[in-house]
Structures are given as C-alpha cells and as structure tokens.
JSON list of C-alpha atoms in Angstrom, two decimals:
[
{"chain": "A", "resi": 1, "resn": "UNK", "atom": "CA", "xyz": [8.24, 3.70, -21.61]},
{"chain": "A", "resi": 2, "resn": "UNK", "atom": "CA", "xyz": [6.06, 4.45, -24.61]},
{"chain": "A", "resi": 3, "resn": "UNK", "atom": "CA", "xyz": [4.18, 7.44, -25.10]},
{"chain": "A", "resi": 4, "resn": "UNK", "atom": "CA", "xyz": [1.07, 6.43, -23.79]},
{"chain": "A", "resi": 5, "resn": "UNK", "atom": "CA", "xyz": [2.58, 5.40, -20.62]},
{"chain": "A", "resi": 6, "resn": "UNK", "atom": "CA", "xyz": [4.12, 8.45, -20.26]},
{"chain": "A", "resi": 7, "resn": "UNK", "atom": "CA", "xyz": [0.90, 10.49, -20.82]},
{"chain": "A", "resi": 8, "resn": "UNK", "atom": "CA", "xyz": [-1.15, 8.01, -18.56]},
{"chain": "A", "resi": 9, "resn": "UNK", "atom": "CA", "xyz": [1.37, 8.92, -15.54]},
{"chain": "A", "resi": 10, "resn": "UNK", "atom": "CA", "xyz": [1.40, 12.44, -15.89]},
{"chain": "A", "resi": 11, "resn": "UNK", "atom": "CA", "xyz": [-2.59, 12.46, -15.92]},
{"chain": "A", "resi": 12, "resn": "UNK", "atom": "CA", "xyz": [-1.88, 9.99, -12.58]},
{"chain": "A", "resi": 13, "resn": "UNK", "atom": "CA", "xyz": [0.41, 12.51, -11.07]},
{"chain": "A", "resi": 14, "resn": "UNK", "atom": "CA", "xyz": [-2.02, 15.19, -11.12]},
{"chain": "A", "resi": 15, "resn": "UNK", "atom": "CA", "xyz": [-5.07, 13.47, -11.19]},
{"chain": "A", "resi": 16, "resn": "UNK", "atom": "CA", "xyz": [-6.53, 14.76, -7.16]},
{"chain": "A", "resi": 17, "resn": "UNK", "atom": "CA", "xyz": [-7.70, 11.25, -6.36]},
{"chain": "A", "resi": 18, "resn": "UNK", "atom": "CA", "xyz": [-4.14, 10.16, -6.44]},
{"chain": "A", "resi": 19, "resn": "UNK", "atom": "CA", "xyz": [-2.67, 12.95, -4.78]},
{"chain": "A", "resi": 20, "resn": "UNK", "atom": "CA", "xyz": [-5.26, 12.91, -1.84]},
{"chain": "A", "resi": 21, "resn": "UNK", "atom": "CA", "xyz": [-4.38, 9.17, -1.18]},
{"chain": "A", "resi": 22, "resn": "UNK", "atom": "CA", "xyz": [-1.19, 9.68, -1.78]},
{"chain": "A", "resi": 23, "resn": "UNK", "atom": "CA", "xyz": [-0.77, 12.54, 1.28]},
{"chain": "A", "resi": 24, "resn": "UNK", "atom": "CA", "xyz": [-3.57, 10.51, 3.33]},
{"chain": "A", "resi": 25, "resn": "UNK", "atom": "CA", "xyz": [-0.96, 7.67, 3.11]},
{"chain": "A", "resi": 26, "resn": "UNK", "atom": "CA", "xyz": [2.07, 9.75, 4.52]},
{"chain": "A", "resi": 27, "resn": "UNK", "atom": "CA", "xyz": [-0.42, 11.12, 7.03]},
{"chain": "A", "resi": 28, "resn": "UNK", "atom": "CA", "xyz": [-0.65, 7.65, 8.31]},
{"chain": "A", "resi": 29, "resn": "UNK", "atom": "CA", "xyz": [3.33, 7.10, 8.27]},
{"chain": "A", "resi": 30, "resn": "UNK", "atom": "CA", "xyz": [3.66, 10.49, 9.99]},
{"chain": "A", "resi": 31, "resn": "UNK", "atom": "CA", "xyz": [1.99, 9.16, 13.44]},
{"chain": "A", "resi": 32, "resn": "UNK", "atom": "CA", "xyz": [3.79, 8.25, 15.80]},
{"chain": "A", "resi": 33, "resn": "UNK", "atom": "CA", "xyz": [5.08, 4.94, 16.48]},
{"chain": "A", "resi": 34, "resn": "UNK", "atom": "CA", "xyz": [7.53, 3.57, 19.01]},
{"chain": "A", "resi": 35, "resn": "UNK", "atom": "CA", "xyz": [10.40, 1.34, 18.91]},
{"chain": "A", "resi": 36, "resn": "UNK", "atom": "CA", "xyz": [8.27, -1.95, 19.15]},
{"chain": "A", "resi": 37, "resn": "UNK", "atom": "CA", "xyz": [5.93, -0.69, 16.36]},
{"chain": "A", "resi": 38, "resn": "UNK", "atom": "CA", "xyz": [2.88, 0.24, 19.23]},
{"chain": "A", "resi": 39, "resn": "UNK", "atom": "CA", "xyz": [1.77, 3.95, 19.01]},
{"chain": "A", "resi": 40, "resn": "UNK", "atom": "CA", "xyz": [3.03, 6.28, 20.88]},
{"chain": "A", "resi": 41, "resn": "UNK", "atom": "CA", "xyz": [-0.09, 8.06, 21.72]},
{"chain": "A", "resi": 42, "resn": "UNK", "atom": "CA", "xyz": [-2.47, 4.75, 22.28]},
{"chain": "A", "resi": 43, "resn": "UNK", "atom": "CA", "xyz": [-0.40, 3.70, 26.11]},
{"chain": "A", "resi": 44, "resn": "UNK", "atom": "CA", "xyz": [-0.75, 0.43, 24.10]},
{"chain": "A", "resi": 45, "resn": "UNK", "atom": "CA", "xyz": [-1.63, -2.34, 21.70]},
{"chain": "A", "resi": 46, "resn": "UNK", "atom": "CA", "xyz": [-5.05, -3.90, 21.54]},
{"chain": "A", "resi": 47, "resn": "UNK", "atom": "CA", "xyz": [-6.47, -5.55, 18.68]},
{"chain": "A", "resi": 48, "resn": "UNK", "atom": "CA", "xyz": [-7.03, -2.46, 16.41]},
{"chain": "A", "resi": 49, "resn": "UNK", "atom": "CA", "xyz": [-3.93, -1.01, 16.92]},
{"chain": "A", "resi": 50, "resn": "UNK", "atom": "CA", "xyz": [-0.17, -1.06, 14.92]},
{"chain": "A", "resi": 51, "resn": "UNK", "atom": "CA", "xyz": [0.73, -3.42, 17.19]},
{"chain": "A", "resi": 52, "resn": "UNK", "atom": "CA", "xyz": [4.00, -4.77, 17.02]},
{"chain": "A", "resi": 53, "resn": "UNK", "atom": "CA", "xyz": [2.95, -8.53, 15.64]},
{"chain": "A", "resi": 54, "resn": "UNK", "atom": "CA", "xyz": [0.64, -6.12, 13.20]},
{"chain": "A", "resi": 55, "resn": "UNK", "atom": "CA", "xyz": [3.23, -4.22, 11.92]},
{"chain": "A", "resi": 56, "resn": "UNK", "atom": "CA", "xyz": [6.51, -6.18, 12.08]},
{"chain": "A", "resi": 57, "resn": "UNK", "atom": "CA", "xyz": [5.87, -8.07, 9.02]},
{"chain": "A", "resi": 58, "resn": "UNK", "atom": "CA", "xyz": [5.33, -5.18, 6.99]},
{"chain": "A", "resi": 59, "resn": "UNK", "atom": "CA", "xyz": [8.24, -3.06, 8.05]},
{"chain": "A", "resi": 60, "resn": "UNK", "atom": "CA", "xyz": [11.55, -3.49, 5.49]},
{"chain": "A", "resi": 61, "resn": "UNK", "atom": "CA", "xyz": [15.06, -3.34, 6.42]},
{"chain": "A", "resi": 62, "resn": "UNK", "atom": "CA", "xyz": [15.14, -0.07, 5.19]},
{"chain": "A", "resi": 63, "resn": "UNK", "atom": "CA", "xyz": [12.77, 3.06, 3.91]},
{"chain": "A", "resi": 64, "resn": "UNK", "atom": "CA", "xyz": [11.69, 2.63, 0.67]},
{"chain": "A", "resi": 65, "resn": "UNK", "atom": "CA", "xyz": [13.77, 5.32, -1.97]},
{"chain": "A", "resi": 66, "resn": "UNK", "atom": "CA", "xyz": [10.90, 6.26, -4.34]},
{"chain": "A", "resi": 67, "resn": "UNK", "atom": "CA", "xyz": [8.52, 8.96, -3.06]},
{"chain": "A", "resi": 68, "resn": "UNK", "atom": "CA", "xyz": [4.92, 7.01, -2.51]},
{"chain": "A", "resi": 69, "resn": "UNK", "atom": "CA", "xyz": [2.91, 9.00, -4.62]},
{"chain": "A", "resi": 70, "resn": "UNK", "atom": "CA", "xyz": [5.40, 7.75, -7.23]},
{"chain": "A", "resi": 71, "resn": "UNK", "atom": "CA", "xyz": [5.03, 4.32, -6.00]},
{"chain": "A", "resi": 72, "resn": "UNK", "atom": "CA", "xyz": [1.29, 4.36, -5.78]},
{"chain": "A", "resi": 73, "resn": "UNK", "atom": "CA", "xyz": [1.60, 5.90, -9.54]},
{"chain": "A", "resi": 74, "resn": "UNK", "atom": "CA", "xyz": [3.56, 2.67, -10.65]},
{"chain": "A", "resi": 75, "resn": "UNK", "atom": "CA", "xyz": [1.12, 0.68, -9.07]},
{"chain": "A", "resi": 76, "resn": "UNK", "atom": "CA", "xyz": [-1.73, 1.91, -11.08]},
{"chain": "A", "resi": 77, "resn": "UNK", "atom": "CA", "xyz": [-0.41, 2.72, -14.30]},
{"chain": "A", "resi": 78, "resn": "UNK", "atom": "CA", "xyz": [1.23, -1.16, -14.41]},
{"chain": "A", "resi": 79, "resn": "UNK", "atom": "CA", "xyz": [-1.89, -2.51, -12.89]},
{"chain": "A", "resi": 80, "resn": "UNK", "atom": "CA", "xyz": [-4.38, -0.41, -15.02]},
{"chain": "A", "resi": 81, "resn": "UNK", "atom": "CA", "xyz": [-6.71, -0.42, -12.16]},
{"chain": "A", "resi": 82, "resn": "UNK", "atom": "CA", "xyz": [-9.09, 2.12, -11.81]},
{"chain": "A", "resi": 83, "resn": "UNK", "atom": "CA", "xyz": [-8.09, 5.27, -9.61]},
{"chain": "A", "resi": 84, "resn": "UNK", "atom": "CA", "xyz": [-10.85, 4.82, -7.26]},
{"chain": "A", "resi": 85, "resn": "UNK", "atom": "CA", "xyz": [-9.38, 1.54, -6.51]},
{"chain": "A", "resi": 86, "resn": "UNK", "atom": "CA", "xyz": [-6.38, 3.93, -4.55]},
{"chain": "A", "resi": 87, "resn": "UNK", "atom": "CA", "xyz": [-9.70, 5.31, -2.60]},
{"chain": "A", "resi": 88, "resn": "UNK", "atom": "CA", "xyz": [-10.59, 1.92, -1.35]},
{"chain": "A", "resi": 89, "resn": "UNK", "atom": "CA", "xyz": [-6.57, 0.66, -0.65]},
{"chain": "A", "resi": 90, "resn": "UNK", "atom": "CA", "xyz": [-6.21, 4.00, 1.60]},
{"chain": "A", "resi": 91, "resn": "UNK", "atom": "CA", "xyz": [-9.88, 2.77, 3.63]},
{"chain": "A", "resi": 92, "resn": "UNK", "atom": "CA", "xyz": [-8.52, -0.99, 3.74]},
{"chain": "A", "resi": 93, "resn": "UNK", "atom": "CA", "xyz": [-5.22, 0.18, 5.28]},
{"chain": "A", "resi": 94, "resn": "UNK", "atom": "CA", "xyz": [-6.92, 2.79, 7.61]},
{"chain": "A", "resi": 95, "resn": "UNK", "atom": "CA", "xyz": [-8.81, 0.11, 8.76]},
{"chain": "A", "resi": 96, "resn": "UNK", "atom": "CA", "xyz": [-6.12, -1.59, 9.66]},
{"chain": "A", "resi": 97, "resn": "UNK", "atom": "CA", "xyz": [-3.62, 0.37, 11.02]},
{"chain": "A", "resi": 98, "resn": "UNK", "atom": "CA", "xyz": [-5.61, 3.03, 12.39]},
{"chain": "A", "resi": 99, "resn": "UNK", "atom": "CA", "xyz": [-2.80, 4.56, 14.52]},
{"chain": "A", "resi": 100, "resn": "UNK", "atom": "CA", "xyz": [-0.50, 5.00, 11.81]},
{"chain": "A", "resi": 101, "resn": "UNK", "atom": "CA", "xyz": [2.55, 3.19, 9.95]},
{"chain": "A", "resi": 102, "resn": "UNK", "atom": "CA", "xyz": [6.46, 3.42, 10.15]},
{"chain": "A", "resi": 103, "resn": "UNK", "atom": "CA", "xyz": [8.09, 4.96, 7.02]},
{"chain": "A", "resi": 104, "resn": "UNK", "atom": "CA", "xyz": [9.70, 1.32, 6.69]},
{"chain": "A", "resi": 105, "resn": "UNK", "atom": "CA", "xyz": [6.64, -0.08, 5.98]},
{"chain": "A", "resi": 106, "resn": "UNK", "atom": "CA", "xyz": [4.01, 2.41, 4.17]},
{"chain": "A", "resi": 107, "resn": "UNK", "atom": "CA", "xyz": [5.24, 1.08, 0.84]},
{"chain": "A", "resi": 108, "resn": "UNK", "atom": "CA", "xyz": [4.26, -2.48, 1.28]},
{"chain": "A", "resi": 109, "resn": "UNK", "atom": "CA", "xyz": [1.12, -1.29, 2.90]},
{"chain": "A", "resi": 110, "resn": "UNK", "atom": "CA", "xyz": [0.13, 0.39, 0.15]},
{"chain": "A", "resi": 111, "resn": "UNK", "atom": "CA", "xyz": [0.58, -2.52, -2.31]},
{"chain": "A", "resi": 112, "resn": "UNK", "atom": "CA", "xyz": [-0.63, -4.72, 0.01]},
{"chain": "A", "resi": 113, "resn": "UNK", "atom": "CA", "xyz": [-3.68, -2.57, 0.47]},
{"chain": "A", "resi": 114, "resn": "UNK", "atom": "CA", "xyz": [-3.83, -1.70, -3.38]},
{"chain": "A", "resi": 115, "resn": "UNK", "atom": "CA", "xyz": [-3.79, -5.76, -3.51]},
{"chain": "A", "resi": 116, "resn": "UNK", "atom": "CA", "xyz": [-7.07, -6.44, -1.93]},
{"chain": "A", "resi": 117, "resn": "UNK", "atom": "CA", "xyz": [-8.87, -3.68, -3.45]},
{"chain": "A", "resi": 118, "resn": "UNK", "atom": "CA", "xyz": [-8.22, -4.57, -6.98]},
{"chain": "A", "resi": 119, "resn": "UNK", "atom": "CA", "xyz": [-9.45, -8.33, -5.75]},
{"chain": "A", "resi": 120, "resn": "UNK", "atom": "CA", "xyz": [-12.22, -6.85, -4.39]},
{"chain": "A", "resi": 121, "resn": "UNK", "atom": "CA", "xyz": [-13.52, -4.43, -7.11]},
{"chain": "A", "resi": 122, "resn": "UNK", "atom": "CA", "xyz": [-11.59, -5.38, -10.16]},
{"chain": "A", "resi": 123, "resn": "UNK", "atom": "CA", "xyz": [-12.40, -8.81, -11.58]},
{"chain": "A", "resi": 124, "resn": "UNK", "atom": "CA", "xyz": [-11.37, -8.74, -15.07]},
{"chain": "A", "resi": 125, "resn": "UNK", "atom": "CA", "xyz": [-7.75, -8.04, -14.97]},
{"chain": "A", "resi": 126, "resn": "UNK", "atom": "CA", "xyz": [-6.47, -10.73, -12.81]},
{"chain": "A", "resi": 127, "resn": "UNK", "atom": "CA", "xyz": [-3.09, -10.48, -11.97]},
{"chain": "A", "resi": 128, "resn": "UNK", "atom": "CA", "xyz": [-0.16, -13.04, -10.00]},
{"chain": "A", "resi": 129, "resn": "UNK", "atom": "CA", "xyz": [1.69, -12.95, -6.69]},
{"chain": "A", "resi": 130, "resn": "UNK", "atom": "CA", "xyz": [4.95, -13.04, -8.60]},
{"chain": "A", "resi": 131, "resn": "UNK", "atom": "CA", "xyz": [4.01, -9.81, -11.04]},
{"chain": "A", "resi": 132, "resn": "UNK", "atom": "CA", "xyz": [2.27, -7.40, -7.97]},
{"chain": "A", "resi": 133, "resn": "UNK", "atom": "CA", "xyz": [5.39, -8.40, -6.66]},
{"chain": "A", "resi": 134, "resn": "UNK", "atom": "CA", "xyz": [7.44, -7.18, -9.24]},
{"chain": "A", "resi": 135, "resn": "UNK", "atom": "CA", "xyz": [5.64, -4.21, -9.40]},
{"chain": "A", "resi": 136, "resn": "UNK", "atom": "CA", "xyz": [5.95, -3.69, -6.08]},
{"chain": "A", "resi": 137, "resn": "UNK", "atom": "CA", "xyz": [9.45, -4.20, -5.54]},
{"chain": "A", "resi": 138, "resn": "UNK", "atom": "CA", "xyz": [9.40, -7.53, -3.56]},
{"chain": "A", "resi": 139, "resn": "UNK", "atom": "CA", "xyz": [8.82, -11.17, -4.31]},
{"chain": "A", "resi": 140, "resn": "UNK", "atom": "CA", "xyz": [5.36, -12.79, -4.51]},
{"chain": "A", "resi": 141, "resn": "UNK", "atom": "CA", "xyz": [5.99, -14.99, -1.34]},
{"chain": "A", "resi": 142, "resn": "UNK", "atom": "CA", "xyz": [6.06, -11.79, 0.59]},
{"chain": "A", "resi": 143, "resn": "UNK", "atom": "CA", "xyz": [3.17, -10.47, -0.40]},
{"chain": "A", "resi": 144, "resn": "UNK", "atom": "CA", "xyz": [1.25, -13.33, -0.44]},
{"chain": "A", "resi": 145, "resn": "UNK", "atom": "CA", "xyz": [2.03, -13.32, 3.59]},
{"chain": "A", "resi": 146, "resn": "UNK", "atom": "CA", "xyz": [1.14, -9.60, 3.95]},
{"chain": "A", "resi": 147, "resn": "UNK", "atom": "CA", "xyz": [-2.12, -10.44, 1.88]},
{"chain": "A", "resi": 148, "resn": "UNK", "atom": "CA", "xyz": [-2.76, -12.92, 4.79]},
{"chain": "A", "resi": 149, "resn": "UNK", "atom": "CA", "xyz": [-1.89, -10.92, 7.39]},
{"chain": "A", "resi": 150, "resn": "UNK", "atom": "CA", "xyz": [-4.14, -8.03, 6.29]},
{"chain": "A", "resi": 151, "resn": "UNK", "atom": "CA", "xyz": [-6.91, -10.10, 5.98]},
{"chain": "A", "resi": 152, "resn": "UNK", "atom": "CA", "xyz": [-6.44, -11.29, 9.31]},
{"chain": "A", "resi": 153, "resn": "UNK", "atom": "CA", "xyz": [-6.06, -7.65, 10.86]},
{"chain": "A", "resi": 154, "resn": "UNK", "atom": "CA", "xyz": [-9.14, -6.42, 8.87]}
]
C-alpha cells in the first residue's frame, strides 16, 4: 500500500462518519434474528422485515473475519467514494432490513448498500461488478444477485 493509501486509511479510521456508520451497521447486526431469518421481536415476517426470503441470499456460509469498520474503510479506500456514501448506504440498509441482519450477512449487506449508494450519487467513477466483488471478497455475479434482491426489497 502506498503512503497516500496508508494516510487515507488512517484518516478514514478516525473519521466520525465512518465510525458512526460502522457502529450503526453493528447495531443492526446485533438485533435478535431467529434461525429462520425472522426477527424474534417481530412475531413473524411481513413485507418490511428481515424475513427468510429477504435475508437468505445475503447470508454467508460463515461470518466474515474482517471487522466491519475495516471492511467499510476498505470499500471507501479502494473505490475512492466520499465518506457521505457510508451514510447513504446505512439508510438503504436500514430501510431494507429494519429489524436487523445477522452476523453472517452484515458484510454482504454493507457491500451491497455501498454499491447502491455509490451508483445513486456518484456517476463519474464507474466500477464493474467484478471490481466491486473483488473489493468485497465475493464474485461479481453474486454481487449482481445481491443488488437485484436489495432493489426488490426497497
């Protein structure tokens, strides 16, 4: 990593917007979600909950090993997106999954919501799905499916 990259990563790590977004995504992930993907608090799924069909596609085989704040910084650093995109991504994710997400899906939800927010607000830097997938650690094809699913939910 270049010296500029290290300086940007250190800046992002100390930025209050990044810290707040990471904290809010973590809070979403801490909400109780039952084995079937339905929120324990909701008493069942309706069209606005984290029902099984909505969350299943986002669920990874295992929890991502990277801390969420580092994952968000990685996305911001490698896509050179403004920090404000994290706030927009957080809003999209909370609208799509108001009752929370599980720890097995939080990184995929973050990546997908960051992608959508980037597409909504940044039109001068276009990355392919395979580039976004490589940044997030999944395939471009899988990311495309996640994007379509989140758009349907929203």
